[in-house]
Coordinates of C-alpha atoms in Angstrom, one line a residue:
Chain A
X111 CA 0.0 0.0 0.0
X112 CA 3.0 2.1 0.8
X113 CA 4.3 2.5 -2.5
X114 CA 0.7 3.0 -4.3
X115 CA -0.1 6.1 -1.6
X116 CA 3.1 8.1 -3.0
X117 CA 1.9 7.2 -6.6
X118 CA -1.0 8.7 -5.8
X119 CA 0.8 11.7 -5.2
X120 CA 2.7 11.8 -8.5
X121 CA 3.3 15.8 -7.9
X122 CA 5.5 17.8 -5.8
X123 CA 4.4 21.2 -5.0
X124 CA 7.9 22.2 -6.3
X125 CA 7.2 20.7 -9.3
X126 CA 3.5 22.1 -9.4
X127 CA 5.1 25.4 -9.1
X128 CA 7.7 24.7 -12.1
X129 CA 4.3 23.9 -14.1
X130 CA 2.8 27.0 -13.2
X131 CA 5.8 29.1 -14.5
X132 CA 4.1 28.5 -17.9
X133 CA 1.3 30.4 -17.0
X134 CA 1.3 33.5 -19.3
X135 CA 1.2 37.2 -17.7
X136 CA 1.3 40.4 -19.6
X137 CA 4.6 42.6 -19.1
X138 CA 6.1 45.8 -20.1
X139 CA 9.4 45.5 -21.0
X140 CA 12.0 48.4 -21.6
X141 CA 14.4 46.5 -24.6
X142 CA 14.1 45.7 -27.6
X143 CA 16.2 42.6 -29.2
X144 CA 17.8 42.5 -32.7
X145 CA 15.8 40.3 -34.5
X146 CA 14.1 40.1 -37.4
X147 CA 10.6 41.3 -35.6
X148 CA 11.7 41.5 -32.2
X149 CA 10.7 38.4 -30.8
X150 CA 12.3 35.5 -29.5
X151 CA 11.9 32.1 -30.9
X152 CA 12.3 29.2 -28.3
X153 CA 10.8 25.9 -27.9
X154 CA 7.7 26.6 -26.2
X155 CA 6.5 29.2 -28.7
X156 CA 7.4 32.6 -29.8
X157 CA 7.8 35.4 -27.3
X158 CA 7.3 39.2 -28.0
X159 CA 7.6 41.2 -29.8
X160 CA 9.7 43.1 -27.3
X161 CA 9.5 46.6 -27.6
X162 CA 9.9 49.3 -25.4
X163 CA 7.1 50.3 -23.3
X164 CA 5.0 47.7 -25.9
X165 CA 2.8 45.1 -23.9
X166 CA 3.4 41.7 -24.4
X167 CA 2.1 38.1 -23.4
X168 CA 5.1 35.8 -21.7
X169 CA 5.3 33.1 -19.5
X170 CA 5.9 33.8 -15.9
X171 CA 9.7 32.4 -15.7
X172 CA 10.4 34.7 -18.6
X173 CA 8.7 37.7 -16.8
X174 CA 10.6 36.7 -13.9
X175 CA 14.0 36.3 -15.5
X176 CA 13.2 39.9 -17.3
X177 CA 12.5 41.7 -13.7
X178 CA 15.5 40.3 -12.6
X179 CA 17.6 42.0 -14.7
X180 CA 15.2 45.6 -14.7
X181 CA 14.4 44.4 -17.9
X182 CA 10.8 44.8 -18.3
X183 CA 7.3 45.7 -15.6
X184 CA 5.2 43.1 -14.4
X185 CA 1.4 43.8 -15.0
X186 CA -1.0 41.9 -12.7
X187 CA -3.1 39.3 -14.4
X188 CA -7.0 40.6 -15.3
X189 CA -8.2 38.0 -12.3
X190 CA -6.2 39.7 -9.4
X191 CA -8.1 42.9 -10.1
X192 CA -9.5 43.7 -6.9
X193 CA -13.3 44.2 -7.9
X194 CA -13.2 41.3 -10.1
X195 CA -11.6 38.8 -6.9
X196 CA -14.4 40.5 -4.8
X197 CA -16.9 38.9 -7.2
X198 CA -15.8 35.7 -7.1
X199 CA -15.6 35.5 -3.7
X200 CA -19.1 36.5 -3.6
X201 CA -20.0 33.8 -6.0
X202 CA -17.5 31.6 -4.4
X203 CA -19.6 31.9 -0.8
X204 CA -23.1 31.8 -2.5
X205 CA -22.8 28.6 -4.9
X206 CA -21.9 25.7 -2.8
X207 CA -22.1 23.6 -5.7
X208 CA -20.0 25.3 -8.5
X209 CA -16.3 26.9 -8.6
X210 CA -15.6 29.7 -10.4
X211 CA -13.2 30.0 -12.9
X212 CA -9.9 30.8 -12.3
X213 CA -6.9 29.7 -13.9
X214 CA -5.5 26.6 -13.2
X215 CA -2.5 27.6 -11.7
X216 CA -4.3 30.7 -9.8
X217 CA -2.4 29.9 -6.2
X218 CA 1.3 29.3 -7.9
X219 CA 0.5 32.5 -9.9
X220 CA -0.7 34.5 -6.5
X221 CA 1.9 33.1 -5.0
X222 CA 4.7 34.1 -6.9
X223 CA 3.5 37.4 -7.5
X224 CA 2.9 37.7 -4.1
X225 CA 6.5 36.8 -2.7
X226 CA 9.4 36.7 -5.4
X227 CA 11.7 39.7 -5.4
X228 CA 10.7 41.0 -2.2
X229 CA 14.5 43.2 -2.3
X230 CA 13.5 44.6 -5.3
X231 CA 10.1 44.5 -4.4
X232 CA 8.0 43.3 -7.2
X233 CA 4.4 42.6 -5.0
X234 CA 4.7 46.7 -4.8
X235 CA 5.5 47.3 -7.9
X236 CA 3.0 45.2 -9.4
X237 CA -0.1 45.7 -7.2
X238 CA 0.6 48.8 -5.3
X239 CA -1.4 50.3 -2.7
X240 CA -4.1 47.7 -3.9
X241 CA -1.4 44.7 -2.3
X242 CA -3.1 44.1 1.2
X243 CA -6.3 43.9 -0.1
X244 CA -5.7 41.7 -3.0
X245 CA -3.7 39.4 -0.9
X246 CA -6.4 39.1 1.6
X247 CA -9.1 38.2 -1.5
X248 CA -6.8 36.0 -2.6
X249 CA -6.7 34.1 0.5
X250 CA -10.5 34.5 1.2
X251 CA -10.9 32.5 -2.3
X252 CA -8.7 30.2 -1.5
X253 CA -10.1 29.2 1.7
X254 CA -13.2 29.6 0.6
X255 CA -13.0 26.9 -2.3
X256 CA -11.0 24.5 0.0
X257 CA -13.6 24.7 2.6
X258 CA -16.4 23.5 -0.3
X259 CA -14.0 20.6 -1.2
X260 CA -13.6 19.4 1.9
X261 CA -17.4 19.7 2.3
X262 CA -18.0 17.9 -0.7
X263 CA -15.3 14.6 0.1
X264 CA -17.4 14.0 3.1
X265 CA -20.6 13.4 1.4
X266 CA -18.4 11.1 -1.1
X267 CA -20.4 7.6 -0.6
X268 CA -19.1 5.5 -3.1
X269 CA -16.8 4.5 -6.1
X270 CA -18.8 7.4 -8.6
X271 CA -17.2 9.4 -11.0
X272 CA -17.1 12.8 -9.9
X273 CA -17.2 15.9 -12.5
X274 CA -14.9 19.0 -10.8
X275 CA -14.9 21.4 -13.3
X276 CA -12.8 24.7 -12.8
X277 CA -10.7 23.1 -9.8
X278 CA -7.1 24.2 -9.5
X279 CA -4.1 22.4 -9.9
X280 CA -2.6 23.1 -5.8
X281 CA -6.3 22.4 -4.8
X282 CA -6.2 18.9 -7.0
X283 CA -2.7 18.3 -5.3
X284 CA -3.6 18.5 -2.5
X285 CA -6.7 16.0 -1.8
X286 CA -5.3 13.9 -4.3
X287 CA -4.1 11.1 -1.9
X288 CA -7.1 10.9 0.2
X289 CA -9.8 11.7 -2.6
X290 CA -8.3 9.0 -4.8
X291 CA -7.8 6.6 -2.2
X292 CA -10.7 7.0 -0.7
X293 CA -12.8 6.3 -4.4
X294 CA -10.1 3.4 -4.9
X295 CA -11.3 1.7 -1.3
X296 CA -14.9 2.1 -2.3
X297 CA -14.4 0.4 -5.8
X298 CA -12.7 -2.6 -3.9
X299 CA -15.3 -2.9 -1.6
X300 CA -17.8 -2.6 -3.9
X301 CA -16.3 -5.3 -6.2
X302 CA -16.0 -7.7 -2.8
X303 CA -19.6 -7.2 -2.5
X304 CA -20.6 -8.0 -5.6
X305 CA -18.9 -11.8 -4.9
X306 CA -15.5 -10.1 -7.3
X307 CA -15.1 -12.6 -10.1
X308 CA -11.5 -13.1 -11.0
X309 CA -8.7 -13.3 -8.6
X310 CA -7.3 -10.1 -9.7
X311 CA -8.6 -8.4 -6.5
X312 CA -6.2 -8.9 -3.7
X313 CA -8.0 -10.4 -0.5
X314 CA -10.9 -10.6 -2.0
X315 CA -11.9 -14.1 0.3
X316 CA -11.4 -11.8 3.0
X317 CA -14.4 -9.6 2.5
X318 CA -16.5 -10.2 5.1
X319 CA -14.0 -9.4 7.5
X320 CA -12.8 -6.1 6.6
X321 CA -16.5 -4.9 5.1
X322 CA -17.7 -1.9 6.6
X323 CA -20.5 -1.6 8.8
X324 CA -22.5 1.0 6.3
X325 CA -21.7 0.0 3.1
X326 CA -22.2 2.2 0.2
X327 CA -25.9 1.4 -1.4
X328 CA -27.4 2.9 -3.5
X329 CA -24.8 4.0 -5.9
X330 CA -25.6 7.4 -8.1
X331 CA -23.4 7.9 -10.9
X332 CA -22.3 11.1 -10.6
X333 CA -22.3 14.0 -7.7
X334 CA -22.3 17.4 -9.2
X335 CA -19.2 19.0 -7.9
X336 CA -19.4 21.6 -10.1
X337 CA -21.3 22.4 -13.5
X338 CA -20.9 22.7 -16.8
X339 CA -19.7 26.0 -18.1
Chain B
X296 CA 11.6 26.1 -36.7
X297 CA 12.4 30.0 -38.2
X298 CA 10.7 31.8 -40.7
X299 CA 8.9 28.4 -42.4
X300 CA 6.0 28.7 -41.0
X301 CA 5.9 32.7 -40.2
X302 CA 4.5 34.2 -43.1
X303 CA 0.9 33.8 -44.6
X304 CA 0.4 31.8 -41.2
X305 CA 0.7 33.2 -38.5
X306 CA -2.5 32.9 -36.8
X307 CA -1.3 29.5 -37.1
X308 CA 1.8 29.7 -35.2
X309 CA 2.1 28.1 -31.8
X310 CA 0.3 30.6 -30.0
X311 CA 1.5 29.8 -26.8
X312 CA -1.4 30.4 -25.0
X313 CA -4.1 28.2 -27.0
X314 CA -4.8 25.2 -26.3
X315 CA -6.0 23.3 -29.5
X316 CA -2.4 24.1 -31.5
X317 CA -0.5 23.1 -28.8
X318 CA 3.4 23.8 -28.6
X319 CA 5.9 20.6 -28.2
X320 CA 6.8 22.3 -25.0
X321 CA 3.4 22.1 -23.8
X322 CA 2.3 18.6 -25.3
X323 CA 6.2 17.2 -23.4
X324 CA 4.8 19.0 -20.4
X325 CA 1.1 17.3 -20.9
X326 CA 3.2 13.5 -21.8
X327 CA 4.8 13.8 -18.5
X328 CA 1.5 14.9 -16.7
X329 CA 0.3 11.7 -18.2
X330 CA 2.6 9.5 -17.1
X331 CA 3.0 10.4 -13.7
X332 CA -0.8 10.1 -13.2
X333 CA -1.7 6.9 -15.0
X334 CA -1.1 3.7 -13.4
X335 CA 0.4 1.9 -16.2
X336 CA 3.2 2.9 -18.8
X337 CA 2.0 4.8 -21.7
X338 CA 2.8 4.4 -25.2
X339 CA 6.3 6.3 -25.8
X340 CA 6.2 9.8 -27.5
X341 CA 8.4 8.9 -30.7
X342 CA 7.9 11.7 -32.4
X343 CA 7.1 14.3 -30.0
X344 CA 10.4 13.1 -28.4
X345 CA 12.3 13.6 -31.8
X346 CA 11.2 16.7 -31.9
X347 CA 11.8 18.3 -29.2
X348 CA 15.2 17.0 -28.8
X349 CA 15.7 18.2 -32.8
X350 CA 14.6 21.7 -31.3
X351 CA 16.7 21.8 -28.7
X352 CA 20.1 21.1 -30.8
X353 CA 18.9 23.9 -33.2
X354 CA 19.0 26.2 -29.5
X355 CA 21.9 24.9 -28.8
X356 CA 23.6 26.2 -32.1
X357 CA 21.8 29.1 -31.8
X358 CA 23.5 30.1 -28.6
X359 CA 26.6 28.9 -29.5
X360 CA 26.1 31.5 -32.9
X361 CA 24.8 34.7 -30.7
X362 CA 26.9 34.0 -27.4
X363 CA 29.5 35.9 -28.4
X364 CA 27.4 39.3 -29.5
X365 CA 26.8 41.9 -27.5
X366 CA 23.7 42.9 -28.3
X367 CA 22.2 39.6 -28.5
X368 CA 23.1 38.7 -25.0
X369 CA 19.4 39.0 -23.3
X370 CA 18.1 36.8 -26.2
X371 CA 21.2 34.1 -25.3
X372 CA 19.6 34.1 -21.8
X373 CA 16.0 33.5 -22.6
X374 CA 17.6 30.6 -24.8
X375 CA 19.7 29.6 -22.1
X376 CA 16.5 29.3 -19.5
X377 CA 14.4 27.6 -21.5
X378 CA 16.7 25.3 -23.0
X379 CA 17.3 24.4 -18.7
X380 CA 13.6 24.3 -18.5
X381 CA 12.7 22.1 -21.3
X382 CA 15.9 19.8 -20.7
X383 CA 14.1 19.2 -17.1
X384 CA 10.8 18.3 -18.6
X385 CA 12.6 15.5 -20.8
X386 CA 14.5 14.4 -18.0
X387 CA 11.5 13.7 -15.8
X388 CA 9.3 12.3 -18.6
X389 CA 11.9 9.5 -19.3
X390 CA 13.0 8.9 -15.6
X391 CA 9.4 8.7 -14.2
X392 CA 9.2 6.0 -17.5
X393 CA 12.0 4.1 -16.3
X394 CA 10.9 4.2 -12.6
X395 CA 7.6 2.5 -14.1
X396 CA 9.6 -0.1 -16.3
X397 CA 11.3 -1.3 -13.2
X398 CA 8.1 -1.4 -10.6
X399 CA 6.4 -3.8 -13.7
X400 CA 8.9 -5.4 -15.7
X401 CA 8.0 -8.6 -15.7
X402 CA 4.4 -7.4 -16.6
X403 CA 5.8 -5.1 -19.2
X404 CA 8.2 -7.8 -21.1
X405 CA 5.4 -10.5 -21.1
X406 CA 3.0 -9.0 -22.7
X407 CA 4.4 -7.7 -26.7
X408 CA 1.4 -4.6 -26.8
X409 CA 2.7 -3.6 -23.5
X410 CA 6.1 -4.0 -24.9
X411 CA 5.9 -2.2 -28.0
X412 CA 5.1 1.1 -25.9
X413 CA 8.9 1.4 -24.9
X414 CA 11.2 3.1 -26.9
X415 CA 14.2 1.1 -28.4
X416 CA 16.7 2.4 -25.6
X417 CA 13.6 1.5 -22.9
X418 CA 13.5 -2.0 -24.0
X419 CA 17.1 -2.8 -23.8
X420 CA 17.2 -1.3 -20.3
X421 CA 14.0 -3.0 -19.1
X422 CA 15.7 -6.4 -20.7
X423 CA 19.1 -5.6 -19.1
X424 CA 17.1 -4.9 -15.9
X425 CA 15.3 -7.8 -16.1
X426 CA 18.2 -9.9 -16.1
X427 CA 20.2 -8.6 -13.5
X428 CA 16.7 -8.1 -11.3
X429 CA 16.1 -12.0 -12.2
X430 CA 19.3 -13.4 -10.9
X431 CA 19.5 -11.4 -8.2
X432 CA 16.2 -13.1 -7.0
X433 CA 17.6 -16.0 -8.0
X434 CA 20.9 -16.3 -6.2
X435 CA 19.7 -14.7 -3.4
X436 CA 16.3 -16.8 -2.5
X437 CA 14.6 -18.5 -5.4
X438 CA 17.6 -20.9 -5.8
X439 CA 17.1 -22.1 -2.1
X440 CA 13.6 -22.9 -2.3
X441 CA 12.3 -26.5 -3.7
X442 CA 12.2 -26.8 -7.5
X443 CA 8.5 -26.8 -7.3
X444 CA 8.6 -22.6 -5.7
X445 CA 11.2 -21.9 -7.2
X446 CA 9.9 -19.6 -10.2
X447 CA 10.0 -15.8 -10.4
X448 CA 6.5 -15.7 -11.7
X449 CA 4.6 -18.4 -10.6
X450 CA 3.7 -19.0 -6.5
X451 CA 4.1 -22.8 -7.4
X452 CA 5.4 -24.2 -10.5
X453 CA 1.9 -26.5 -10.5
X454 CA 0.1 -23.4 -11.4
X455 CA -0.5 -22.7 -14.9
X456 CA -1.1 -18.6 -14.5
X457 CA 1.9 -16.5 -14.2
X458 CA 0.3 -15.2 -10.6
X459 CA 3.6 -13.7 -9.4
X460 CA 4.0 -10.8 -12.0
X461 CA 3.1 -7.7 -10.5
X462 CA 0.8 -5.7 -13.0
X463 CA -0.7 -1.8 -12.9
X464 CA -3.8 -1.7 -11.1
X465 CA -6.0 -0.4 -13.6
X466 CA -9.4 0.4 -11.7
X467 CA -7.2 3.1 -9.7
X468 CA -9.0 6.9 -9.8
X469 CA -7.4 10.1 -11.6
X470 CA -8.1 12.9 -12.4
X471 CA -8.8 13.7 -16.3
X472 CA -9.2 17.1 -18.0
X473 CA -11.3 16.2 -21.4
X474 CA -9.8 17.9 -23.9
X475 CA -12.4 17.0 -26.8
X476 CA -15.9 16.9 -26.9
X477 CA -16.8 13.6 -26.9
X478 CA -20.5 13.0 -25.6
X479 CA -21.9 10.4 -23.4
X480 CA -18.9 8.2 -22.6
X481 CA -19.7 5.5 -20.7
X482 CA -18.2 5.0 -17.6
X483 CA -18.0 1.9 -15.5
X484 CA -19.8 -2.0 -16.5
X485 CA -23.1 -1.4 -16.1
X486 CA -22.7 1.1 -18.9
X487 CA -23.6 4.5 -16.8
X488 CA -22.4 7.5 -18.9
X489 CA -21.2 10.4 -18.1
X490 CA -21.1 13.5 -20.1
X491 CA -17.6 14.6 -21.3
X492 CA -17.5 18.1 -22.9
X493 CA -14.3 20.1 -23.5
X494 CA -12.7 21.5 -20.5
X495 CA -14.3 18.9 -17.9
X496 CA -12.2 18.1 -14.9
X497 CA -13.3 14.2 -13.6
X498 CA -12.3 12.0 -11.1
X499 CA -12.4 8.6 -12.4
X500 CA -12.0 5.2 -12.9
X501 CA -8.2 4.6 -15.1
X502 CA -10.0 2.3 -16.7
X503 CA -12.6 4.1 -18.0
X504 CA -10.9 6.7 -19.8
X505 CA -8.0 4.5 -20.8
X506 CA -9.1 4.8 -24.7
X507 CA -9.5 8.4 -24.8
X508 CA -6.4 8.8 -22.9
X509 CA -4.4 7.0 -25.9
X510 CA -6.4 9.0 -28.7
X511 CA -5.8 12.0 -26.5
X512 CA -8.7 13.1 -26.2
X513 CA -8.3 13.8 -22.2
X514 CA -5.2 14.3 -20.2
X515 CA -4.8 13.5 -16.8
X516 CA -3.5 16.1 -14.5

């Protein structure tokens, strides 16, 4: 079981961060580069073009490696406007059923944004006196989506499949051990119950033994965890 | 990868940011996703692979051509980073491959469609591995036991099912994104279906999506 657990887990936070370095964000840079139309052309796609006081679309690790160097301005992302997070949260808080859009990697994002540079202090520069309170909706959000997931695993009753539409990649992370093993237990169960044909499941004789006391019944196919956009 | 494509087409270009005309970055990024996730070993990215190592020797030259100009210097770096980042991605895709092809080798070599998903390099290792993995077992316990318990695959020679290979559990959860419209797919044995419309996020059954996972119509993330 040990080894299965941590496969369950296939994702570091580190690495969920490296991941979320590909999220683009719009920046302002101050350079221009010598090519043919002033953009760069790597693996991923092509970046620019760069031009002075020109916006343009990059990945976060190239906005990051840019600010660095007092290359270019950070612009915060059209979500972390503060009106905007303000209605979410609203939304967030009033439909217990749904999660709002937000990028995928919206806590990675927040989080860099939030605490890389602090010498040359890039929150401030990006957010500026609007920082405090964007941090604080940020967080509000964020606990305010965990708290529905954890609401929603406890009414989880059986091996289903369960639609999650608009979750985030940390929040995915971060039930994934329990949320998957949990739905893995039930399908065991469930397949002991039925009298498993086929050895394949592992201690299947032993059923009766290790069955729980409320077994799941009636078994609905799907729990709306969120809806359809 | 310069100029071809940049002229009449470039709406078609990689935009980075859509997903439908994916770049190689993000569909190495999406293989690796994959195979972390799924509980068996995935069919080996030829192509992609080529590709993207292909692209990363044309970087290569290109910083070895610009590294010495001055004014080219911030462009050498934003090579330089993503080369690093890239280089990572491949790393991890084939490492978490070969962590796989050692949990289930024996599964993996005795079954030839399992086989064929390795690359030509992964099936000489998982061979080589085999064979070292094997008579290690052997000298170290399997030898001492009596003829009759003393195979690698089977608890008893008597029994005519390889029972001792340990295999994938298929009928573990992920999670999926759908990445196609595709309908009402049907989900588990009693033929429920569930509605899988671009952009979805499930939690389900391997097993289920298995199919669409190989035609790529979902990912798992």
């Amino acid at each position: 079981m040990a080894y299965s657990r941590q496969a369950q887990w296939p994702c570091t936070p580190e690495e969920m961060y490296f991941n979320a370095k590909n999220e683009m964000i719009t920046i302002v840079p101050n350079f221009s580069i010598p090519t043919e139309n002033a953009s760069a052309t790597c693996i991923g796609g092509e970046w620019g073009p760069f031009q002075p006081n020109r916006e343009t679309q990059v990945p976060l690790w190239l906005a990051h490696t840019l600010w660095k160097r007092k290359r270019c301005a950070i612009k915060a992302p059209a979500w972390m406007n503060a009106e905007h997070l303000d209605a979410v949260l609203g939304l967030e808080r009033q439909d217990a059923s749904a999660f709002q859009p937000l990028p995928f990697h919206y806590i990675e994002v927040a989080y860099f944004l939030f605490t890389s540079g602090t010498d040359g202090n890039l929150p401030q520069e990006v957010f500026g006196d609007d920082l405090a309170r964007v941090k604080d909706l940020v967080e509000l959000v964020q606990k305010a989506r965990m708290a529905k997931i954890l609401a929603g695993l406890a009414t989880l009753q059986g091996a289903i499949t369960v639609k999650l539409n608009n979750l985030a990649a940390l929040e995915i992370n971060a039930v994934r051990p329990f949320f998957l093993g949990a739905l893995d237990m039930f399908f065991k169960y469930q397949g002991m119950e039925e009298g498993a044909i086929g050895g394949s499941q592992v201690g299947g004789s032993l059923a009766p033994s290790t069955q729980p006391g409320g077994a799941p019944r009636a078994r609905q196919l799907r729990v709306e965890g969120g809806r359809a956009r | 990868m310069e100029g071809s494509s940049q002229d009449g087409f470039d709406f078609l270009a990689s935009g980075p940011a859509s997903t439908s005309g994916r770049s190689d970055a993000e569909l190495l990024k999406s293989a690796l996703m994959n195979e972390k996730a799924a509980p068996e070993i995935l069919a080996f990215e030829t192509d992609l692979i080529a590709r993207i190592e292909q692209n990363m020797d044309y970087q290569d030259e290109q910083i070895d051509l610009l590294k010495e100009r001055e004014d080219m210097k911030l462009l050498v770096e934003i090579y330089m980073s993503e080369l690093s980042r890239v280089r990572y991605l491949l790393r991890a895709y084939l490492r978490t491959r070969l962590q796989k092809i050692e949990r289930h080798v024996m599964h993996i070599l005795d079954n030839a469609d399992i086989a064929a998903r390795l690359s030509d390099k992964e099936s000489t290792f998982a061979r080589d591995y085999f064979v070292l993995f094997g008579s290690h077992m052997k000298a170290a316990a399997a030898n001492h036991l009596p003829e009759a318990f003393s195979s690698l695959v089977r608890q008893a020679a008597a029994h005519a099912e390889k029972d001792m290979v340990p295999a994938p559990d298929l009928d573990r959860h992920v999670f999926c994104r759908v990445l196609e419209d595709r309908g009402n797919v049907t989900v588990d044995e009693e033929g429920n279906v569930a509605e899988f419309n671009r952009g979805d996020l499930f939690v389900i059954r391997y097993r289920a999506v298995q199919q669409l996972l190989a035609e790529g119509a979902v990912e798992l993330v």
